[in-house]
Short mmCIF file of C-alpha atoms and ligand atoms in Angstrom, two decimals:
data_model
loop_
_atom_site.label_atom_id
_atom_site.label_comp_id
_atom_site.label_asym_id
_atom_site.label_seq_id
_atom_site.Cartn_x
_atom_site.Cartn_y
_atom_site.Cartn_z
CA MET A 1 -60.12 -26.99 -25.50
CA HIS A 2 -62.33 -25.34 -27.82
CA ILE A 3 -60.14 -23.68 -30.66
CA GLU A 4 -61.44 -20.42 -31.67
CA GLU A 5 -58.83 -19.26 -34.31
CA ILE A 6 -55.55 -20.76 -35.53
CA ARG A 7 -53.10 -18.35 -36.91
CA LEU A 8 -49.92 -19.37 -39.05
CA HIS A 9 -47.08 -17.07 -38.71
CA THR A 10 -43.94 -17.41 -41.17
CA VAL A 11 -40.67 -15.82 -39.90
CA ARG A 12 -37.28 -15.26 -41.57
CA LEU A 13 -34.17 -15.48 -38.99
CA PRO A 14 -30.61 -15.02 -40.25
CA LEU A 15 -28.06 -17.51 -39.27
CA VAL A 16 -25.30 -15.96 -37.34
CA ALA A 17 -23.08 -18.28 -39.76
CA PRO A 18 -23.69 -20.53 -42.74
CA PHE A 19 -24.76 -24.17 -41.60
CA THR A 20 -23.31 -26.64 -44.02
CA THR A 21 -24.66 -30.17 -44.01
CA SER A 22 -24.30 -32.95 -46.35
CA PHE A 23 -27.51 -31.86 -47.99
CA SER A 24 -27.66 -27.87 -47.83
CA THR A 25 -25.87 -24.81 -46.91
CA GLN A 26 -28.36 -22.54 -44.74
CA THR A 27 -27.88 -18.99 -44.10
CA GLU A 28 -31.23 -18.28 -42.81
CA ARG A 29 -34.06 -20.20 -41.15
CA ASN A 30 -37.57 -19.78 -42.49
CA ALA A 31 -39.73 -21.27 -39.47
CA LEU A 32 -43.60 -21.57 -39.41
CA LEU A 33 -45.20 -20.95 -35.92
CA VAL A 34 -48.63 -22.27 -35.15
CA GLU A 35 -50.74 -20.02 -32.67
CA VAL A 36 -53.96 -21.59 -31.49
CA ARG A 37 -56.56 -19.46 -29.60
CA GLY A 38 -59.38 -20.63 -27.81
CA THR A 39 -61.11 -21.44 -24.39
CA PHE A 40 -60.49 -24.02 -21.66
CA ARG A 41 -63.03 -25.35 -19.37
CA THR A 42 -61.53 -25.44 -15.55
CA ALA A 43 -63.20 -26.35 -12.40
CA ASP A 44 -63.76 -22.67 -11.57
CA GLY A 45 -64.88 -21.60 -14.97
CA VAL A 46 -63.82 -21.33 -18.86
CA ARG A 47 -60.73 -19.31 -19.48
CA ASP A 48 -59.16 -18.17 -22.66
CA VAL A 49 -56.19 -19.77 -23.50
CA LEU A 50 -53.43 -19.38 -26.40
CA GLY A 51 -50.69 -21.85 -27.57
CA TRP A 52 -47.64 -21.87 -29.64
CA GLY A 53 -45.90 -24.61 -31.75
CA GLU A 54 -43.30 -24.50 -34.31
CA CYS A 55 -43.25 -26.67 -37.36
CA VAL A 56 -39.65 -27.65 -38.11
CA SER A 57 -40.20 -28.13 -41.78
CA GLY A 58 -36.97 -26.64 -43.59
CA SER A 59 -37.40 -24.00 -46.38
CA ASP A 60 -36.77 -26.91 -48.93
CA PRO A 61 -37.42 -30.41 -49.09
CA PHE A 62 -33.91 -31.41 -48.50
CA TYR A 63 -33.77 -33.08 -44.97
CA SER A 64 -37.22 -34.58 -45.33
CA SER A 65 -40.02 -34.32 -47.90
CA GLU A 66 -41.87 -31.44 -45.95
CA TYR A 67 -40.92 -27.89 -46.41
CA VAL A 68 -42.37 -24.55 -44.86
CA ASP A 69 -44.74 -23.51 -47.88
CA GLY A 70 -46.11 -27.21 -48.13
CA SER A 71 -46.45 -27.44 -44.43
CA ARG A 72 -48.35 -24.09 -44.33
CA HIS A 73 -50.62 -25.35 -47.11
CA VAL A 74 -51.46 -28.62 -45.80
CA ILE A 75 -52.22 -27.07 -42.31
CA GLU A 76 -54.50 -24.34 -44.00
CA HIS A 77 -56.32 -26.72 -46.29
CA TYR A 78 -56.31 -30.10 -44.89
CA LEU A 79 -55.25 -30.29 -41.02
CA ALA A 80 -56.50 -27.26 -39.38
CA PRO A 81 -60.07 -27.68 -41.23
CA ALA A 82 -60.08 -31.43 -40.09
CA LEU A 83 -59.53 -30.24 -36.38
CA LEU A 84 -62.38 -27.63 -36.88
CA GLU A 85 -64.73 -30.04 -38.28
CA ARG A 86 -64.25 -32.71 -35.46
CA GLN A 87 -64.70 -30.11 -32.80
CA SER A 88 -67.97 -29.26 -34.27
CA HIS A 89 -69.49 -32.27 -32.54
CA THR A 90 -66.51 -33.63 -30.17
CA GLU A 91 -63.85 -31.67 -28.04
CA VAL A 92 -60.60 -31.71 -29.61
CA THR A 93 -57.66 -32.47 -27.08
CA ALA A 94 -54.03 -32.58 -27.63
CA GLU A 95 -54.21 -36.28 -27.20
CA THR A 96 -56.62 -36.80 -29.83
CA VAL A 97 -55.03 -34.62 -32.44
CA SER A 98 -52.97 -37.58 -34.13
CA GLU A 99 -56.24 -39.50 -34.56
CA ILE A 100 -58.04 -36.91 -35.93
CA LEU A 101 -55.40 -35.94 -38.51
CA GLY A 102 -54.43 -39.61 -39.32
CA HIS A 103 -56.39 -39.79 -42.58
CA VAL A 104 -53.93 -37.23 -43.96
CA VAL A 105 -50.81 -39.19 -45.03
CA GLY A 106 -47.39 -38.18 -43.81
CA HIS A 107 -46.74 -34.23 -42.88
CA PRO A 108 -45.60 -35.38 -39.22
CA MET A 109 -43.81 -31.82 -38.66
CA ALA A 110 -47.07 -30.06 -39.51
CA LYS A 111 -49.29 -32.29 -37.75
CA ALA A 112 -46.75 -32.15 -34.68
CA ALA A 113 -46.99 -28.00 -34.59
CA LEU A 114 -50.77 -28.30 -34.32
CA GLU A 115 -50.56 -30.82 -31.46
CA ILE A 116 -47.94 -28.88 -29.46
CA ALA A 117 -49.72 -25.52 -29.97
CA ILE A 118 -53.02 -27.41 -28.64
CA LEU A 119 -51.16 -28.93 -25.92
CA ASP A 120 -49.47 -25.63 -24.98
CA ALA A 121 -52.76 -24.04 -24.71
CA GLU A 122 -54.37 -26.65 -22.69
CA LEU A 123 -51.52 -26.75 -20.24
CA HIS A 124 -51.78 -23.07 -19.95
CA GLY A 125 -55.28 -23.62 -18.91
CA ARG A 126 -54.25 -26.13 -16.32
CA GLY A 127 -51.32 -24.10 -15.01
CA GLU A 128 -49.12 -27.18 -15.83
CA SER A 129 -45.87 -27.38 -17.45
CA LEU A 130 -45.09 -29.36 -20.30
CA ALA A 131 -41.95 -31.12 -18.48
CA ARG A 132 -44.26 -32.05 -15.63
CA TYR A 133 -47.02 -33.05 -18.16
CA LEU A 134 -44.64 -35.41 -20.20
CA GLY A 135 -42.98 -36.90 -17.33
CA ALA A 136 -39.65 -35.01 -16.91
CA THR A 137 -37.62 -36.19 -14.09
CA ARG A 138 -34.88 -33.58 -14.26
CA THR A 139 -34.76 -29.71 -13.96
CA SER A 140 -31.72 -29.10 -16.20
CA VAL A 141 -30.36 -31.10 -19.21
CA PRO A 142 -26.94 -31.09 -21.03
CA SER A 143 -26.58 -28.53 -23.87
CA ALA A 144 -24.62 -30.05 -26.76
CA VAL A 145 -23.72 -28.72 -30.18
CA SER A 146 -23.80 -29.41 -33.96
CA VAL A 147 -21.08 -28.14 -35.83
CA GLY A 148 -21.69 -28.04 -39.76
CA ILE A 149 -19.03 -28.70 -42.51
CA GLN A 150 -16.26 -25.88 -42.70
CA ASP A 151 -14.25 -24.69 -45.53
CA SER A 152 -11.19 -26.15 -43.96
CA ILE A 153 -9.76 -27.92 -41.15
CA PRO A 154 -8.31 -24.90 -39.13
CA GLU A 155 -11.70 -23.01 -39.50
CA LEU A 156 -13.19 -26.54 -38.05
CA LEU A 157 -10.95 -26.56 -35.04
CA ASP A 158 -11.28 -22.81 -34.23
CA ARG A 159 -14.97 -23.27 -34.29
CA VAL A 160 -14.87 -26.59 -32.25
CA GLY A 161 -12.69 -24.96 -29.60
CA GLY A 162 -15.01 -22.01 -29.45
CA TYR A 163 -18.12 -23.87 -28.69
CA LEU A 164 -15.77 -25.85 -26.10
CA ASP A 165 -15.07 -22.60 -24.47
CA GLU A 166 -18.67 -21.76 -24.31
CA GLY A 167 -18.97 -25.27 -22.42
CA TYR A 168 -21.08 -27.44 -24.50
CA ALA A 169 -21.21 -31.03 -23.20
CA ARG A 170 -20.75 -32.58 -26.68
CA ILE A 171 -19.51 -32.01 -30.04
CA LYS A 172 -21.41 -33.38 -33.11
CA ILE A 173 -19.69 -32.64 -36.66
CA LYS A 174 -21.40 -33.06 -39.96
CA ILE A 175 -19.74 -35.43 -42.34
CA LYS A 176 -20.11 -36.35 -46.00
CA PRO A 177 -17.90 -38.16 -48.43
CA GLY A 178 -14.57 -36.28 -48.59
CA TRP A 179 -15.12 -34.62 -45.02
CA ASP A 180 -15.22 -37.43 -43.04
CA ILE A 181 -11.91 -39.31 -41.58
CA GLU A 182 -9.60 -36.12 -41.62
CA PRO A 183 -11.99 -33.58 -39.62
CA VAL A 184 -12.46 -36.44 -36.97
CA ARG A 185 -8.85 -37.25 -36.83
CA ALA A 186 -7.91 -33.55 -36.55
CA ILE A 187 -10.34 -32.87 -33.75
CA ARG A 188 -9.18 -35.95 -31.77
CA GLU A 189 -5.49 -34.80 -32.31
CA ARG A 190 -6.41 -31.26 -31.13
CA PHE A 191 -8.70 -32.03 -28.11
CA GLY A 192 -7.92 -35.57 -27.27
CA TYR A 193 -10.03 -38.82 -27.34
CA ARG A 194 -12.15 -38.20 -24.05
CA LEU A 195 -13.87 -35.44 -25.60
CA PRO A 196 -17.74 -36.43 -26.22
CA LEU A 197 -17.65 -36.54 -30.02
CA GLN A 198 -20.22 -37.77 -32.67
CA VAL A 199 -20.62 -37.39 -36.35
CA ASP A 200 -23.92 -37.13 -38.51
CA ALA A 201 -23.94 -37.78 -42.08
CA ASN A 202 -27.51 -37.00 -42.93
CA ALA A 203 -27.77 -39.86 -44.99
CA ALA A 204 -24.78 -39.22 -47.27
CA PHE A 205 -23.16 -42.62 -47.42
CA THR A 206 -23.82 -45.86 -48.89
CA LEU A 207 -22.72 -49.65 -48.09
CA VAL A 208 -20.22 -49.03 -50.61
CA ASP A 209 -18.55 -46.72 -48.10
CA ALA A 210 -18.33 -49.55 -45.34
CA PRO A 211 -14.76 -49.97 -45.15
CA LEU A 212 -14.05 -45.91 -44.85
CA LEU A 213 -16.90 -45.75 -42.52
CA ARG A 214 -15.23 -48.50 -40.25
CA ARG A 215 -12.35 -46.41 -39.82
CA LEU A 216 -14.13 -44.14 -38.03
CA ASP A 217 -14.13 -46.85 -35.08
CA GLU A 218 -10.67 -45.70 -34.15
CA PHE A 219 -11.72 -42.53 -32.90
CA ASN A 220 -13.90 -43.29 -29.83
CA LEU A 221 -16.89 -41.64 -31.02
CA LEU A 222 -20.10 -41.70 -28.80
CA LEU A 223 -21.98 -42.69 -31.95
CA ILE A 224 -22.35 -42.38 -35.99
CA GLU A 225 -25.58 -40.75 -36.87
CA GLN A 226 -27.79 -41.73 -40.06
CA PRO A 227 -24.74 -42.77 -42.22
CA LEU A 228 -27.09 -44.30 -44.95
CA GLY A 229 -30.52 -43.28 -46.45
CA GLU A 230 -33.79 -42.89 -44.82
CA ALA A 231 -35.06 -46.10 -46.25
CA ASP A 232 -31.86 -48.17 -45.46
CA ILE A 233 -32.64 -50.02 -42.55
CA ARG A 234 -31.61 -53.51 -43.33
CA GLN A 235 -28.31 -51.61 -44.58
CA HIS A 236 -27.92 -49.88 -41.41
CA ALA A 237 -28.22 -53.10 -39.55
CA LYS A 238 -25.55 -54.68 -41.77
CA LEU A 239 -23.20 -51.67 -41.41
CA ALA A 240 -23.94 -51.62 -37.55
CA ALA A 241 -22.99 -55.08 -37.42
CA GLU A 242 -19.58 -54.28 -39.14
CA MET A 243 -18.95 -51.35 -36.63
CA SER A 244 -18.07 -51.11 -33.02
CA THR A 245 -19.29 -47.38 -33.06
CA PRO A 246 -22.66 -47.52 -31.83
CA MET A 247 -25.35 -46.72 -34.74
CA CYS A 248 -27.86 -43.99 -34.38
CA LEU A 249 -30.59 -43.24 -36.64
CA ASP A 250 -32.46 -39.65 -37.35
CA GLU A 251 -34.14 -39.49 -40.56
CA SER A 252 -35.39 -42.92 -40.57
CA ILE A 253 -37.08 -42.89 -37.30
CA VAL A 254 -40.62 -41.31 -38.26
CA SER A 255 -42.81 -43.05 -35.76
CA ALA A 256 -42.89 -45.30 -33.01
CA GLU A 257 -43.62 -48.25 -35.10
CA SER A 258 -40.30 -47.39 -37.37
CA ALA A 259 -38.23 -47.14 -34.04
CA ALA A 260 -39.48 -50.67 -33.04
CA ASP A 261 -38.53 -51.99 -36.67
CA ALA A 262 -35.33 -50.33 -36.55
CA ILE A 263 -34.29 -51.47 -32.79
CA SER A 264 -35.72 -55.15 -33.73
CA LEU A 265 -33.67 -55.27 -36.85
CA GLY A 266 -30.43 -54.07 -35.27
CA ALA A 267 -30.19 -50.94 -37.24
CA ALA A 268 -30.28 -48.69 -34.15
CA ALA A 269 -28.52 -48.73 -30.67
CA VAL A 270 -29.37 -45.24 -30.41
CA ILE A 271 -32.13 -42.96 -31.51
CA ASN A 272 -32.16 -39.28 -32.32
CA ILE A 273 -35.65 -38.12 -31.26
CA LYS A 274 -37.40 -35.35 -32.99
CA ALA A 275 -40.83 -34.58 -32.16
CA GLY A 276 -41.33 -33.15 -35.31
CA ARG A 277 -39.86 -35.70 -37.56
CA VAL A 278 -42.04 -38.25 -35.71
CA GLY A 279 -45.55 -36.45 -35.56
CA GLY A 280 -45.33 -34.93 -32.30
CA TYR A 281 -44.52 -34.90 -28.68
CA LEU A 282 -46.74 -37.57 -27.56
CA GLU A 283 -45.22 -39.90 -30.64
CA ALA A 284 -41.86 -38.75 -29.27
CA ARG A 285 -42.49 -39.86 -25.71
CA LYS A 286 -43.73 -43.27 -26.91
CA ILE A 287 -40.37 -43.70 -28.80
CA HIS A 288 -38.61 -42.69 -25.48
CA ASP A 289 -40.82 -45.43 -23.66
CA LEU A 290 -40.21 -47.94 -26.06
CA ALA A 291 -36.41 -47.35 -26.26
CA ARG A 292 -35.90 -47.28 -22.67
CA ALA A 293 -37.74 -50.66 -22.06
CA LEU A 294 -35.43 -52.16 -24.95
CA GLY A 295 -32.05 -50.54 -23.39
CA VAL A 296 -31.89 -48.03 -26.27
CA ALA A 297 -30.60 -44.59 -25.52
CA VAL A 298 -32.48 -41.59 -26.88
CA TRP A 299 -31.33 -38.11 -27.20
CA CYS A 300 -33.03 -35.13 -28.24
CA GLY A 301 -32.12 -33.75 -32.00
CA GLY A 302 -32.34 -30.48 -33.37
CA MET A 303 -33.74 -28.59 -36.33
CA LEU A 304 -32.66 -24.94 -36.10
CA GLU A 305 -35.62 -24.35 -33.70
CA THR A 306 -36.65 -20.81 -32.44
CA GLY A 307 -37.08 -20.60 -28.67
CA ILE A 308 -40.77 -21.92 -29.36
CA GLY A 309 -39.28 -25.40 -30.74
CA ARG A 310 -36.40 -25.00 -28.11
CA ALA A 311 -38.33 -24.77 -25.12
CA ALA A 312 -40.46 -27.95 -26.01
CA ASN A 313 -37.30 -29.79 -26.95
CA ILE A 314 -35.83 -29.17 -23.63
CA ALA A 315 -38.79 -30.46 -21.67
CA LEU A 316 -38.78 -33.57 -23.91
CA ALA A 317 -34.96 -33.99 -23.11
CA ALA A 318 -35.74 -33.95 -19.35
CA LEU A 319 -37.38 -37.40 -19.60
CA PRO A 320 -35.27 -39.86 -17.88
CA GLY A 321 -34.44 -42.12 -21.14
CA PHE A 322 -32.59 -38.96 -22.71
CA THR A 323 -29.27 -40.16 -21.32
CA LEU A 324 -27.08 -38.46 -24.07
CA PRO A 325 -26.67 -34.88 -24.74
CA GLY A 326 -29.10 -33.21 -27.21
CA ASP A 327 -28.67 -30.73 -29.86
CA ILE A 328 -30.16 -28.15 -27.60
CA SER A 329 -27.65 -25.25 -27.74
CA SER A 330 -28.17 -21.78 -26.97
CA SER A 331 -30.36 -19.53 -29.08
CA SER A 332 -27.12 -17.66 -29.88
CA ARG A 333 -25.73 -21.00 -31.59
CA PHE A 334 -28.11 -20.00 -34.55
CA TYR A 335 -29.48 -16.75 -34.11
CA ALA A 336 -28.47 -13.32 -32.82
CA THR A 337 -31.85 -12.55 -31.93
CA ASP A 338 -34.43 -15.35 -31.12
CA ILE A 339 -38.14 -14.79 -31.33
CA THR A 340 -38.36 -15.59 -27.61
CA GLU A 341 -36.12 -14.73 -24.80
CA PRO A 342 -32.87 -16.40 -25.76
CA PHE A 343 -32.33 -19.71 -24.25
CA VAL A 344 -28.65 -19.83 -22.77
CA ALA A 345 -27.02 -22.71 -21.54
CA SER A 346 -24.39 -22.13 -18.65
CA GLY A 347 -21.97 -24.99 -17.54
CA GLY A 348 -23.05 -27.08 -20.33
CA ARG A 349 -26.55 -27.37 -19.19
CA MET A 350 -30.08 -25.85 -20.15
CA GLN A 351 -32.70 -25.23 -17.60
CA VAL A 352 -35.81 -26.77 -18.08
CA PRO A 353 -38.76 -24.16 -18.44
CA THR A 354 -41.08 -24.09 -15.28
CA GLY A 355 -43.75 -22.14 -16.48
CA PRO A 356 -46.99 -23.24 -17.79
CA GLY A 357 -47.37 -24.97 -21.25
CA ILE A 358 -44.09 -24.73 -23.21
CA GLY A 359 -42.87 -21.77 -20.98
CA ALA A 360 -42.00 -19.62 -23.86
CA GLU A 361 -43.61 -17.28 -25.86
CA PRO A 362 -42.85 -15.00 -29.19
CA LEU A 363 -41.84 -11.18 -28.08
CA PRO A 364 -44.14 -9.17 -30.33
CA GLU A 365 -41.43 -6.58 -31.08
CA VAL A 366 -39.28 -9.11 -32.56
CA MET A 367 -42.11 -10.91 -34.34
CA ARG A 368 -42.91 -7.65 -36.09
CA GLU A 369 -39.57 -7.31 -37.45
CA VAL A 370 -39.11 -11.30 -38.56
CA THR A 371 -42.71 -11.89 -39.87
CA THR A 372 -43.00 -12.72 -43.56
CA ASP A 373 -46.53 -14.10 -43.50
CA VAL A 374 -49.46 -14.36 -41.22
CA ARG A 375 -52.64 -16.55 -42.16
CA VAL A 376 -55.75 -16.44 -39.85
CA LEU A 377 -57.81 -19.57 -40.22
C1 NPQ B 1 -28.72 -29.50 -35.52
C2 NPQ B 1 -28.76 -30.58 -36.87
O1 NPQ B 1 -27.86 -30.81 -37.13
N1 NPQ B 1 -30.08 -30.72 -37.22
C3 NPQ B 1 -30.31 -31.89 -38.12
C4 NPQ B 1 -29.81 -31.50 -39.74
C5 NPQ B 1 -30.39 -29.88 -40.23
C6 NPQ B 1 -29.95 -29.11 -40.41
C7 NPQ B 1 -30.07 -27.89 -40.94
C8 NPQ B 1 -31.53 -27.86 -41.17
C9 NPQ B 1 -32.28 -26.60 -41.62
C10 NPQ B 1 -33.49 -26.53 -41.63
C11 NPQ B 1 -34.47 -27.27 -41.34
C12 NPQ B 1 -33.74 -28.43 -40.99
C13 NPQ B 1 -32.59 -28.94 -40.65
C14 NPQ B 1 -31.97 -29.91 -40.31
C15 NPQ B 1 -29.60 -33.10 -37.84
O2 NPQ B 1 -29.64 -33.67 -36.74
O3 NPQ B 1 -29.48 -33.99 -38.90
MG1 MG B 2 -29.28 -35.78 -37.89
#
């Protein structure tokens, strides 16, 4: 495509309830949306196209080093100029974005947002859905939910019961030192041992906690997600060798190469794939392909996305290697009003968008309400 204008929209959405992890308590989501306008050459002429992408950086650099203001700055001052400079002599396509931006170190979430916005625009030009483009083999995917740390066990059980009543296919609860064995035990005692259940520590433990973490093996969990630090690949491999619960990595997997390293070192039996964390949906598909070839299950992680990121995640989760339910819950799990038409799971499944591109776009009347900053590049 030929990019004519890039716009950066920052939106602020209140959460329906506080979301507490081992690293933060969120009561609102500040999200950065990339809008790309331009033209796309087709067999029957040149068409105006428009694409959207969501940058999943948090408000603060507490999940990863990226954060909204930093991502907006690096897009405005480094990434967008690099794309516009390149297109002054060579066409830019979604498949070349990663290489064009490779000289900028890091910032995978910012890079991913530009790549998917350009891909969305191109796919609108081609009239092709993201799901079909990526190689999706399913028309719906299981919808599962991530449950934050609660103030008490009874409140946790109420919230889990509510999500089960909504039909979610799997429950994931956040854990941290001091909120680990007891909440898991309480859920098993209340809802039984067959409920698909997993835990996510967001890197809150160390190998010193191995004896405690090994006690999770008695609860028939699907997996334990990122118990140790992002850089602790060897340590996760050591812990994995001492546990029967499958080891899953999230924060540690920042590219296909790091996925290959983690799998070959025995640090990951399962991978939580987040396109933003790995630099884009094309890199995410590479990790899917690599994992599948090695017999490693993958599932689609969540970053409290608006409908823009959620739509793209559903398409990704429809690829054949995504054999575990992903953190792709209904819009209403986090937001009373989404910036797109709300995504609603039914019967524990989410329909894969079939429209061209990501199959979702922001609603102007909602954007007017929630937008806090717009930059035209
Ligand atoms: C659904 C889920 O648990 N997501 C992340 C954690 C997380 C939680 C809250 C966030 C808020 C702003 C930005 C990133 C965030 C990431 C995870 O899987 O580890
Ligand atoms: Mg996680």
